[in-house]
Short mmCIF file of N, CA and C (backbone and C1' of nucleotides) in Angstrom, two decimals:
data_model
loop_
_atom_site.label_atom_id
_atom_site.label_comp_id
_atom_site.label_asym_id
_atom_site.label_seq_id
_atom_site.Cartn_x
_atom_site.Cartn_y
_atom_site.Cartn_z
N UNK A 21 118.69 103.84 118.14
CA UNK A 21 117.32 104.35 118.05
C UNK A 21 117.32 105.70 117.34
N UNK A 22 118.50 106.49 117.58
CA UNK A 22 118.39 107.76 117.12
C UNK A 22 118.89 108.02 115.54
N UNK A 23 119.55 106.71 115.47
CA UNK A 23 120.19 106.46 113.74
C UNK A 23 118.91 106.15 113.14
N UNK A 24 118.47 106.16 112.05
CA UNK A 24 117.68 106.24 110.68
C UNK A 24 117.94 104.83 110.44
N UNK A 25 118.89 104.28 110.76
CA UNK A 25 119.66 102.87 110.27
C UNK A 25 119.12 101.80 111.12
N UNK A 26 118.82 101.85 111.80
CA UNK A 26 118.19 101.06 113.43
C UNK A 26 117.36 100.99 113.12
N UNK A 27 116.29 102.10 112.62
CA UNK A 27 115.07 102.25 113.14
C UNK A 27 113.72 101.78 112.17
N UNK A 28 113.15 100.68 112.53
CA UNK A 28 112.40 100.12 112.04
C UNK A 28 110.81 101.31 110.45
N UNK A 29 110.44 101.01 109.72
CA UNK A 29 109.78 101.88 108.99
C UNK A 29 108.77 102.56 110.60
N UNK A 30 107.92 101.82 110.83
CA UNK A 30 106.84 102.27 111.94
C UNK A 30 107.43 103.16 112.96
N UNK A 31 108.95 102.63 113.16
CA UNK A 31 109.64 103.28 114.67
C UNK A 31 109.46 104.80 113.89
N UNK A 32 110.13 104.90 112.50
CA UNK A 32 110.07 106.01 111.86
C UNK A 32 108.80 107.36 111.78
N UNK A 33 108.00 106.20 111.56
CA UNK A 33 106.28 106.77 111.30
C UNK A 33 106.16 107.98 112.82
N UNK A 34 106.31 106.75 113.99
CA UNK A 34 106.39 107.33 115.35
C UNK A 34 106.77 108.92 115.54
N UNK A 35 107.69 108.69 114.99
CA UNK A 35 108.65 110.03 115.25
C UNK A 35 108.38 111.28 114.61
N UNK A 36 107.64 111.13 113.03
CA UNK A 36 107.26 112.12 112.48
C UNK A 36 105.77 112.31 112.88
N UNK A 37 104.80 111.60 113.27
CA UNK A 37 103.75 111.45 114.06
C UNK A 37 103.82 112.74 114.92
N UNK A 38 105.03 112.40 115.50
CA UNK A 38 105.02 113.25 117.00
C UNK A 38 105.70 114.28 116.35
N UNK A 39 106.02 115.00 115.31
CA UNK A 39 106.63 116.13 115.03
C UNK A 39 105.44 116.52 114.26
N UNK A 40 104.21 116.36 114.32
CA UNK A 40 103.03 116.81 114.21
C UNK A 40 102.70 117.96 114.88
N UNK A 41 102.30 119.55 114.59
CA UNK A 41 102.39 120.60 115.57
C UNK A 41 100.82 120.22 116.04
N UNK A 42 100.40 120.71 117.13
CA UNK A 42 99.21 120.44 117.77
C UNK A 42 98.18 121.64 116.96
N UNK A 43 96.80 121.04 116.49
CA UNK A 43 96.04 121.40 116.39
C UNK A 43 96.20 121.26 114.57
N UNK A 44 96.59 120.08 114.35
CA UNK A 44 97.24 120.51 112.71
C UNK A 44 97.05 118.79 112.43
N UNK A 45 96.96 118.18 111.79
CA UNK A 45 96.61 116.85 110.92
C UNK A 45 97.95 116.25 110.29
N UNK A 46 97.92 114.92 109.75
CA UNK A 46 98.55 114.55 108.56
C UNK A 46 98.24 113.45 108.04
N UNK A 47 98.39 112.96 106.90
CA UNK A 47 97.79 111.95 106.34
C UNK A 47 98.62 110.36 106.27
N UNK A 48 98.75 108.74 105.80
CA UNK A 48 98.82 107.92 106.06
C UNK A 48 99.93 108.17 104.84
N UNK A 49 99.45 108.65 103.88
CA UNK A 49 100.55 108.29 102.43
C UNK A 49 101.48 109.45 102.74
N UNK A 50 100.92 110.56 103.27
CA UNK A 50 102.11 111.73 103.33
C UNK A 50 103.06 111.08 104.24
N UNK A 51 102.78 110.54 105.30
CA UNK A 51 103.88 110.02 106.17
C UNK A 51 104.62 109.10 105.67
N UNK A 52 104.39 108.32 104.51
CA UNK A 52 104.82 106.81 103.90
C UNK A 52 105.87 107.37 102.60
N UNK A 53 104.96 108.55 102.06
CA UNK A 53 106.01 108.96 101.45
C UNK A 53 107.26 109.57 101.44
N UNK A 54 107.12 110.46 102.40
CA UNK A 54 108.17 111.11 103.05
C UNK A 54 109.06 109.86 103.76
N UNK A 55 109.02 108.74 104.45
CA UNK A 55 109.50 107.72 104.61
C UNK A 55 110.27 107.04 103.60
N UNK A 56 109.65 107.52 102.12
CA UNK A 56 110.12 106.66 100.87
C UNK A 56 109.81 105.92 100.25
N UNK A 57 108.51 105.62 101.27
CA UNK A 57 107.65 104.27 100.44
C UNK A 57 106.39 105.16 100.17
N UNK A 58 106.07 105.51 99.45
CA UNK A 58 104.77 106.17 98.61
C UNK A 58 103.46 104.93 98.93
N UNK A 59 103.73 103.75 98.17
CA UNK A 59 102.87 102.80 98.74
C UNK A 59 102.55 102.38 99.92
N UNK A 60 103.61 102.22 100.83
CA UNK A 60 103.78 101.58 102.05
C UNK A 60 102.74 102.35 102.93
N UNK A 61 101.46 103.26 102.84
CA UNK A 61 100.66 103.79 103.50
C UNK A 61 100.29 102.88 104.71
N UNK A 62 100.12 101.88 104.05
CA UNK A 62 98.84 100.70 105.16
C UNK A 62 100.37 100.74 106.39
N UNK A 63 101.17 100.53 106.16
CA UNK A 63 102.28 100.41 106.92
C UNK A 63 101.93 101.23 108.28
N UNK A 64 101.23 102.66 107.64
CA UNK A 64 101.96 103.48 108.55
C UNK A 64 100.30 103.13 109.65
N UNK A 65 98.84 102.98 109.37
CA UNK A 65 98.03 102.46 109.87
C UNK A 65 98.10 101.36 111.21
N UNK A 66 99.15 100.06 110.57
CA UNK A 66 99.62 99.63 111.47
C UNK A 66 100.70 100.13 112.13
N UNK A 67 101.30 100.71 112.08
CA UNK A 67 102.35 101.56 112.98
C UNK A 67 101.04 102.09 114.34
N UNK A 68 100.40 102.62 113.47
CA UNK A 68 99.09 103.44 114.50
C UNK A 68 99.06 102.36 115.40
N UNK A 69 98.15 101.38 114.84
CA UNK A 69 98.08 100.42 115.40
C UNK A 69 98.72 99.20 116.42
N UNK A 70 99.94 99.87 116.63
CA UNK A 70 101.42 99.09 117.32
C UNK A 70 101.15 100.74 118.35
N UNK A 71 100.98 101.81 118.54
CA UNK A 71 101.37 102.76 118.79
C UNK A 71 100.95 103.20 120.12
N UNK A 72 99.83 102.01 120.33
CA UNK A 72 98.88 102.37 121.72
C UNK A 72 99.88 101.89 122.84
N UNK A 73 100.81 101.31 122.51
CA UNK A 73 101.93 100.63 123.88
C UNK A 73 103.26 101.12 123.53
N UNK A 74 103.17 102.42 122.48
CA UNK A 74 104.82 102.92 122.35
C UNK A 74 104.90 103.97 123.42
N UNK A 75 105.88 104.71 123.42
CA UNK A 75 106.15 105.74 124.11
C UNK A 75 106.92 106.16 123.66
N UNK A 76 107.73 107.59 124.30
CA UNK A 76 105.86 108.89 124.56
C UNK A 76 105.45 108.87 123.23
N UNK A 77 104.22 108.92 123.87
CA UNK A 77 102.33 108.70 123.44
C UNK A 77 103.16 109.55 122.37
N UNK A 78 101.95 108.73 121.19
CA UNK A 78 102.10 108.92 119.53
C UNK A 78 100.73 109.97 119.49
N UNK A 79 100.70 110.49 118.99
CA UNK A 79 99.38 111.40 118.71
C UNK A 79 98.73 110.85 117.59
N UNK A 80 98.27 110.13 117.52
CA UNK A 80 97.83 108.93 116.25
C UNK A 80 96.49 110.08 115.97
N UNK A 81 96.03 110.51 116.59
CA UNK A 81 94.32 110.86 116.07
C UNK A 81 94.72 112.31 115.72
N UNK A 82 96.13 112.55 115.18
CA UNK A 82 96.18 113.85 113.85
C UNK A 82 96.69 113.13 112.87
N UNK A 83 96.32 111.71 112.74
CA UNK A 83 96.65 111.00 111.63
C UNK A 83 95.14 110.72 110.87
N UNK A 84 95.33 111.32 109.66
CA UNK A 84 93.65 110.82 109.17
C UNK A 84 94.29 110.30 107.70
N UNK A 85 93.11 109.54 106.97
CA UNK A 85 93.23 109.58 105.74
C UNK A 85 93.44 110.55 104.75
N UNK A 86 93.65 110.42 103.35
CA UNK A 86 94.01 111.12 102.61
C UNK A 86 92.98 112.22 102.45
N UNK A 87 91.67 111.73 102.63
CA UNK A 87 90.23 112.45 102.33
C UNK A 87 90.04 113.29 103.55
N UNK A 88 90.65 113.08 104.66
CA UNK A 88 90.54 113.83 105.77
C UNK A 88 89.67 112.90 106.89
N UNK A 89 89.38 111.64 106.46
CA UNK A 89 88.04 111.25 107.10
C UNK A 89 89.15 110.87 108.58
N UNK A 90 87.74 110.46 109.65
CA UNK A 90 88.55 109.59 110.89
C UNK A 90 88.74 107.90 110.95
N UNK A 91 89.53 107.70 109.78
CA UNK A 91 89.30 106.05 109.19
C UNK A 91 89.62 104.92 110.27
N UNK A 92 90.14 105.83 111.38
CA UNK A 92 91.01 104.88 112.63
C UNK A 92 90.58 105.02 114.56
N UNK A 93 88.99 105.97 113.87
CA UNK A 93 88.58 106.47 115.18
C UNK A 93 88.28 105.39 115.99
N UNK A 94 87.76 104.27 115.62
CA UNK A 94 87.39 102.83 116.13
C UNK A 94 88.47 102.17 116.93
N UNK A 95 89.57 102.48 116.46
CA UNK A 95 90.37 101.82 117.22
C UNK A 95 91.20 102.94 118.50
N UNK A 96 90.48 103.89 119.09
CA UNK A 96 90.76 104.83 119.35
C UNK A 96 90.48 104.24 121.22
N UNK A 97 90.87 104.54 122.48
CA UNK A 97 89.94 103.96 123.61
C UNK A 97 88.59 105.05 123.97
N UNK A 98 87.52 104.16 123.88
CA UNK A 98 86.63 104.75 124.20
C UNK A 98 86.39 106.09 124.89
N UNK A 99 87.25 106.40 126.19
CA UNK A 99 87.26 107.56 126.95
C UNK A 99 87.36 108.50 125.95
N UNK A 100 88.54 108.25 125.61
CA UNK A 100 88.50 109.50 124.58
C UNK A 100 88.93 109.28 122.70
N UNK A 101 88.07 109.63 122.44
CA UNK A 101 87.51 108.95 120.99
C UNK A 101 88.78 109.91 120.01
N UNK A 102 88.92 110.24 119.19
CA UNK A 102 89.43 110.44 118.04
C UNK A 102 89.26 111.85 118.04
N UNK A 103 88.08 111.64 117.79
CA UNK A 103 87.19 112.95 117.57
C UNK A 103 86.96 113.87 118.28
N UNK A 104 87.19 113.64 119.36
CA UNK A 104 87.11 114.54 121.00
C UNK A 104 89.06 114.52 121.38
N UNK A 105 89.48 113.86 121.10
CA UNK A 105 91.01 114.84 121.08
C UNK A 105 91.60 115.62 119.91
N UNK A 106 90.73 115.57 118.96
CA UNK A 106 90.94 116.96 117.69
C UNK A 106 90.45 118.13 117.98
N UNK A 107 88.92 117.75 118.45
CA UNK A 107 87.96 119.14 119.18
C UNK A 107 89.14 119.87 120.47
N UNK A 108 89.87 118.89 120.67
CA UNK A 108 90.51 119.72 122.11
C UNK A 108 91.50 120.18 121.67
N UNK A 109 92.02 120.41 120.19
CA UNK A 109 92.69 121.10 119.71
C UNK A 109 92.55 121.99 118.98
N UNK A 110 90.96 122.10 118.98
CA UNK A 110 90.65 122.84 117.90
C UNK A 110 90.30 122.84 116.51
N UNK A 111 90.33 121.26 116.48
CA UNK A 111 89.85 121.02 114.91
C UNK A 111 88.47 120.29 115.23
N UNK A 112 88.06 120.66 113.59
CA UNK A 112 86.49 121.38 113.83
C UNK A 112 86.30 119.66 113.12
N UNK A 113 85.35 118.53 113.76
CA UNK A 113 85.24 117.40 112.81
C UNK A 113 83.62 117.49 112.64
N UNK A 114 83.38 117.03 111.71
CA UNK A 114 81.92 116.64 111.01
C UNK A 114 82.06 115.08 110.64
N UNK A 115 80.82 114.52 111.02
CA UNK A 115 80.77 112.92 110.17
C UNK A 115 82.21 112.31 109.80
N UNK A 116 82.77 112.12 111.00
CA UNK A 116 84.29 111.21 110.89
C UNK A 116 84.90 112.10 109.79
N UNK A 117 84.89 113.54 109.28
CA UNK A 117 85.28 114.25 108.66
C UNK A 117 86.30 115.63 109.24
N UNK A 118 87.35 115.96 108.90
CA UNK A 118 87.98 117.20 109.28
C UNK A 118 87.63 118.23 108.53
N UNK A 119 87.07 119.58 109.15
CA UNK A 119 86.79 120.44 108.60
C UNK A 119 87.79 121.24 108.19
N UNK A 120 88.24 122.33 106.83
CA UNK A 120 89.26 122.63 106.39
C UNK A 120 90.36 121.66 106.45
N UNK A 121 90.39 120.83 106.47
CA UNK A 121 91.24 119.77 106.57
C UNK A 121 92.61 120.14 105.61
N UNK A 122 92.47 120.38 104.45
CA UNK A 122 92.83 120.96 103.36
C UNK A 122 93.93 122.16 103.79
N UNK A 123 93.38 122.72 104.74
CA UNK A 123 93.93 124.03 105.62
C UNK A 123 94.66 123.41 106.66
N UNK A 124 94.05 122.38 107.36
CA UNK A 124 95.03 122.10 108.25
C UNK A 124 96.16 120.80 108.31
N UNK A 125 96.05 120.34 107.16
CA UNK A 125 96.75 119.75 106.52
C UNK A 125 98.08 120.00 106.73
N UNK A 126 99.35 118.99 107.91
CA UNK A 126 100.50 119.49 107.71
C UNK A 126 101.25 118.19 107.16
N UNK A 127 101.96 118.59 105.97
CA UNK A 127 102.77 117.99 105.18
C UNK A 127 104.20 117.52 105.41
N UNK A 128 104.71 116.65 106.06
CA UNK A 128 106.05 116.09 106.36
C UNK A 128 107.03 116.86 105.36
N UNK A 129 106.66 116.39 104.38
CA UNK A 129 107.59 116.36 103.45
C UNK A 129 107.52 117.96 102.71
N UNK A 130 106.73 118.84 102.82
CA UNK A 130 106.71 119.86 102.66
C UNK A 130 107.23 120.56 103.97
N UNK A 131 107.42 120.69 105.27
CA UNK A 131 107.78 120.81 106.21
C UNK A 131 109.36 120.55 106.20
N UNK A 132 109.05 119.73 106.38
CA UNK A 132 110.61 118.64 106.72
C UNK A 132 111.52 118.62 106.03
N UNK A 133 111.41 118.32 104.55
CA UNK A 133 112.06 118.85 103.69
C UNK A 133 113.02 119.99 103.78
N UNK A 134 112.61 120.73 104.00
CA UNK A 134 113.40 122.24 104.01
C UNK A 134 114.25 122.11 104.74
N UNK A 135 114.63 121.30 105.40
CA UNK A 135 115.36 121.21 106.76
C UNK A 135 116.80 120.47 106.59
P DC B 180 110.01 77.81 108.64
"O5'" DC B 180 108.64 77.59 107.89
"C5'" DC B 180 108.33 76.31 107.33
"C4'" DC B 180 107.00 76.38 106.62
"C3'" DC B 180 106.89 77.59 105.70
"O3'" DC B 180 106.14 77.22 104.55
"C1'" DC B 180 105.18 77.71 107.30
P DG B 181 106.20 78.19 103.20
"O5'" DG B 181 104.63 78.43 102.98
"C5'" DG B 181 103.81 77.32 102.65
"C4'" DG B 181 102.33 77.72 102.65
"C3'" DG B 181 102.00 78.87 101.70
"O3'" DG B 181 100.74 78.61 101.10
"C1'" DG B 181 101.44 79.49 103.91
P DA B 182 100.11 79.76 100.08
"O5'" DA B 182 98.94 80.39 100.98
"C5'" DA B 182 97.96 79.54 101.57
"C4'" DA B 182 96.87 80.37 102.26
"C3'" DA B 182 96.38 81.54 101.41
"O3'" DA B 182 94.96 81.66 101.57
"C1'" DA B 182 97.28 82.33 103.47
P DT B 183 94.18 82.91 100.88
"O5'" DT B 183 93.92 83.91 102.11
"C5'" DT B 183 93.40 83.39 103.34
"C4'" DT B 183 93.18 84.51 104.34
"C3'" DT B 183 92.61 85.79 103.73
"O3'" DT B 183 91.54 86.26 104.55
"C1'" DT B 183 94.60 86.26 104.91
P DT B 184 90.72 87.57 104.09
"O5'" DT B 184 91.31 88.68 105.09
"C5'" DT B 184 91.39 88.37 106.48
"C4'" DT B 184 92.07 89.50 107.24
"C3'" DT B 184 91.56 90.89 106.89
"O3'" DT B 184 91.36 91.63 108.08
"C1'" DT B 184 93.88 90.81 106.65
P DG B 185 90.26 92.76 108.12
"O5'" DG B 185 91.21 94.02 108.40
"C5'" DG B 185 92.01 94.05 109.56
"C4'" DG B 185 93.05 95.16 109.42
"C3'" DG B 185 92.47 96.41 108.76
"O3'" DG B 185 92.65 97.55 109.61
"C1'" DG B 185 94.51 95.72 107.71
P DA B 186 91.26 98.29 109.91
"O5'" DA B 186 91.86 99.75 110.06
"C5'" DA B 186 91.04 100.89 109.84
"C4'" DA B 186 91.92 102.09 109.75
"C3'" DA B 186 93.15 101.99 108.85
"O3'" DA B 186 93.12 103.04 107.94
"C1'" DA B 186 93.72 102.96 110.90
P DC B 187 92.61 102.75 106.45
"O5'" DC B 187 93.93 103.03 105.61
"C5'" DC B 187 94.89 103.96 106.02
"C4'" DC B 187 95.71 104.41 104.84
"C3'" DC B 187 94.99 105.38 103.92
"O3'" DC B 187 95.88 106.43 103.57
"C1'" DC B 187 95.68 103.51 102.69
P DG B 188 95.42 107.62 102.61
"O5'" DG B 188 96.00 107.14 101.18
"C5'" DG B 188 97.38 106.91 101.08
"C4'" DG B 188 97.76 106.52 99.66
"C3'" DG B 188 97.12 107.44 98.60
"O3'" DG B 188 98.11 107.86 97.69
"C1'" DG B 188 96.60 105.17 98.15
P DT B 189 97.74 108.85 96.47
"O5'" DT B 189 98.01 107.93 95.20
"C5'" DT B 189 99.17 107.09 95.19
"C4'" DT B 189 99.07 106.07 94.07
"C3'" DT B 189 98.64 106.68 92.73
"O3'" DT B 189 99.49 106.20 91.70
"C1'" DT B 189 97.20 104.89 93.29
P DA B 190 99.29 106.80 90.19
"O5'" DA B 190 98.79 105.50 89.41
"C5'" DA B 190 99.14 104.19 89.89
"C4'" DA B 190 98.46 103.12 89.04
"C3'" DA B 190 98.07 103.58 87.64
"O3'" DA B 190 98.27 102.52 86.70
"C1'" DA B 190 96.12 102.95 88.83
P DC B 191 98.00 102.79 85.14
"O5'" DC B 191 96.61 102.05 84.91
"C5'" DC B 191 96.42 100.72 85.40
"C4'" DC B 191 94.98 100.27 85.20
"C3'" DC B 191 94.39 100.66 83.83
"O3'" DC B 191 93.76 99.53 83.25
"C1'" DC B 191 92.95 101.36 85.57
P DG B 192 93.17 99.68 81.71
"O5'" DG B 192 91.60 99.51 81.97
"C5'" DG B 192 91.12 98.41 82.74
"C4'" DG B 192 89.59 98.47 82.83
"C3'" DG B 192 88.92 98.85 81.52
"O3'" DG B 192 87.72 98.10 81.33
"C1'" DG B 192 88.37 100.44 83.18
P DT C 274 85.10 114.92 87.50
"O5'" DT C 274 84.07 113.78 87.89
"C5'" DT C 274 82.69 113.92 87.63
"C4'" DT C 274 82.00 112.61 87.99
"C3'" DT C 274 82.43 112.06 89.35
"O3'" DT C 274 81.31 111.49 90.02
"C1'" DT C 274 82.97 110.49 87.65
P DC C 275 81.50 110.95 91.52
"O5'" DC C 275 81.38 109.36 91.37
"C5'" DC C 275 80.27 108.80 90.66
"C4'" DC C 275 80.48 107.29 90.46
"C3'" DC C 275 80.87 106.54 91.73
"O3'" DC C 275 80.10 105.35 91.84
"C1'" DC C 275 82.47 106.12 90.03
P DG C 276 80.28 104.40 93.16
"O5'" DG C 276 81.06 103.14 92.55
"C5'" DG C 276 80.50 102.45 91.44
"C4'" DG C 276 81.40 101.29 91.02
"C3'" DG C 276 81.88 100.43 92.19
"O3'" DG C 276 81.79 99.05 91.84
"C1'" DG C 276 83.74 101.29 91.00
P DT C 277 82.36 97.90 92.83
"O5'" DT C 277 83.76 97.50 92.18
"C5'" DT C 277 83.81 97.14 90.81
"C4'" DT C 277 85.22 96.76 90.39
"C3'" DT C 277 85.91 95.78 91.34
"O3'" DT C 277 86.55 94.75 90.58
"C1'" DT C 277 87.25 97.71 91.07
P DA C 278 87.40 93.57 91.31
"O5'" DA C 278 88.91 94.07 91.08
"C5'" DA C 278 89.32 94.41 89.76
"C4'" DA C 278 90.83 94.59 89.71
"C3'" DA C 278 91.62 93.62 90.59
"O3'" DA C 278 92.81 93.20 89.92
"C1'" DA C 278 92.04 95.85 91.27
P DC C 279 93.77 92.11 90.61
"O5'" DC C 279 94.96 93.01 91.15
"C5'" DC C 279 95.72 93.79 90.23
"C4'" DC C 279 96.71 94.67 90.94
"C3'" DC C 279 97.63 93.93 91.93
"O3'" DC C 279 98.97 94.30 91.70
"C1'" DC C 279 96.65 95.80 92.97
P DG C 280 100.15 93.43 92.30
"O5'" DG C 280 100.90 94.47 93.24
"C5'" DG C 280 101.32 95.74 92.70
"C4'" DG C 280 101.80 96.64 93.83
"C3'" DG C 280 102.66 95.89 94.87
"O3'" DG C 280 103.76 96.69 95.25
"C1'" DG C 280 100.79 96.88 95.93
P DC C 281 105.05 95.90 95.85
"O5'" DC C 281 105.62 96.90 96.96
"C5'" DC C 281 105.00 98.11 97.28
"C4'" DC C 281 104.71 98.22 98.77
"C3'" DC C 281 105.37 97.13 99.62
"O3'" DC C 281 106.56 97.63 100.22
"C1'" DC C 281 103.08 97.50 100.26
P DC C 282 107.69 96.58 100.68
"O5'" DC C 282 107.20 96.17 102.16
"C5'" DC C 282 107.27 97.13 103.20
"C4'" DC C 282 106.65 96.57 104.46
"C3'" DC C 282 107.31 95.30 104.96
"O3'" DC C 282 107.72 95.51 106.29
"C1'" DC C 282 104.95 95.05 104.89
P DA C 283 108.41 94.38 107.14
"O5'" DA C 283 107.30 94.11 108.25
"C5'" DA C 283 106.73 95.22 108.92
"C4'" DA C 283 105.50 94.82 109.73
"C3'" DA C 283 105.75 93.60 110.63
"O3'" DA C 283 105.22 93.89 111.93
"C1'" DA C 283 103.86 93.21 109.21
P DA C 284 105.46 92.86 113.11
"O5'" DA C 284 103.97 92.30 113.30
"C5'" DA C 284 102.91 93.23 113.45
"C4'" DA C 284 101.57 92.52 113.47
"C3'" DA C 284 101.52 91.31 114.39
"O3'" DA C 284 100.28 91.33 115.09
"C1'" DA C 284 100.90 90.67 112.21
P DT C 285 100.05 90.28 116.28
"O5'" DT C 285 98.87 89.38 115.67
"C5'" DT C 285 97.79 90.01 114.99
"C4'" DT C 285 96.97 88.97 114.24
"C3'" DT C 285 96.74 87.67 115.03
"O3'" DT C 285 95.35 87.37 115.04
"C1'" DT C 285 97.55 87.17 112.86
P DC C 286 94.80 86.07 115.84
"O5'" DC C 286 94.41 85.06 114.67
"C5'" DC C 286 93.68 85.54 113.52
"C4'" DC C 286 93.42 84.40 112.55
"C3'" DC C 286 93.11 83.06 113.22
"O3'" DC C 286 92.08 82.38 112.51
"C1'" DC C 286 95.02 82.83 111.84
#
DNA sequence: CGATTGACGTACG
DNA sequence: TCGTACGCCAATC
């Protein structure tokens, strides 16, 4: 699990998901690319989507689209929506939109990289 | 087992 | 600048 070699693309997604700092975003292709697959975005969607029965809890709702929008709030559980666990971090959303998004934008591969 | 879809992104017209 | 087409891989029908 802890080898790179094991670990499925999504198991991957998981992991950088959760090396997400709180109160900070990232996008579907930034995660896909930094993975290696530039295309493989939709991949990482369904990863989201596999993510509601992984463990420990994926922080899927600092995953937005490239535009910043909340493209995955729907599939979010009702109690607590998408949009109301960003506000509890402090990010400011408008119309399924992240405000400064741009600003809070954290980059895997600009991050991670360095490392 | 083959076809379609999906929480995306890029390329092209 | 806006709208459409394609690719990517896994899951579902």
């Amino acid at each position: 699990m802890l080898e790179p070699k094991n670990m499925s693309f999504y198991e991957q997604v998981y992991e950088v998901v959760r090396l997400i700092p709180n109160g900070r975003v990232c996008t579907y292709g930034a995660i896909a690319r930094f993975l290696g697959t530039g295309k493989s975005s939709r991949l990482v969607g369904w990863a989201m989507n596999n993510s509601h029965q992984v463990l420990p809890s994926v922080p899927a709702h600092r995953v937005v689209n490239r535009m910043g929008m909340l493209s995955g709030k729907a599939h979010f559980p009702p109690d607590y929506p998408m949009q109301q666990l960003l506000e509890q971090e402090g990010i400011q959303v408008l119309n399924d939109q992240v405000i400064d998004f741009n600003r809070l934008f954290w980059d895997p591969m600009k991050e991670l990289s360095i490392l």
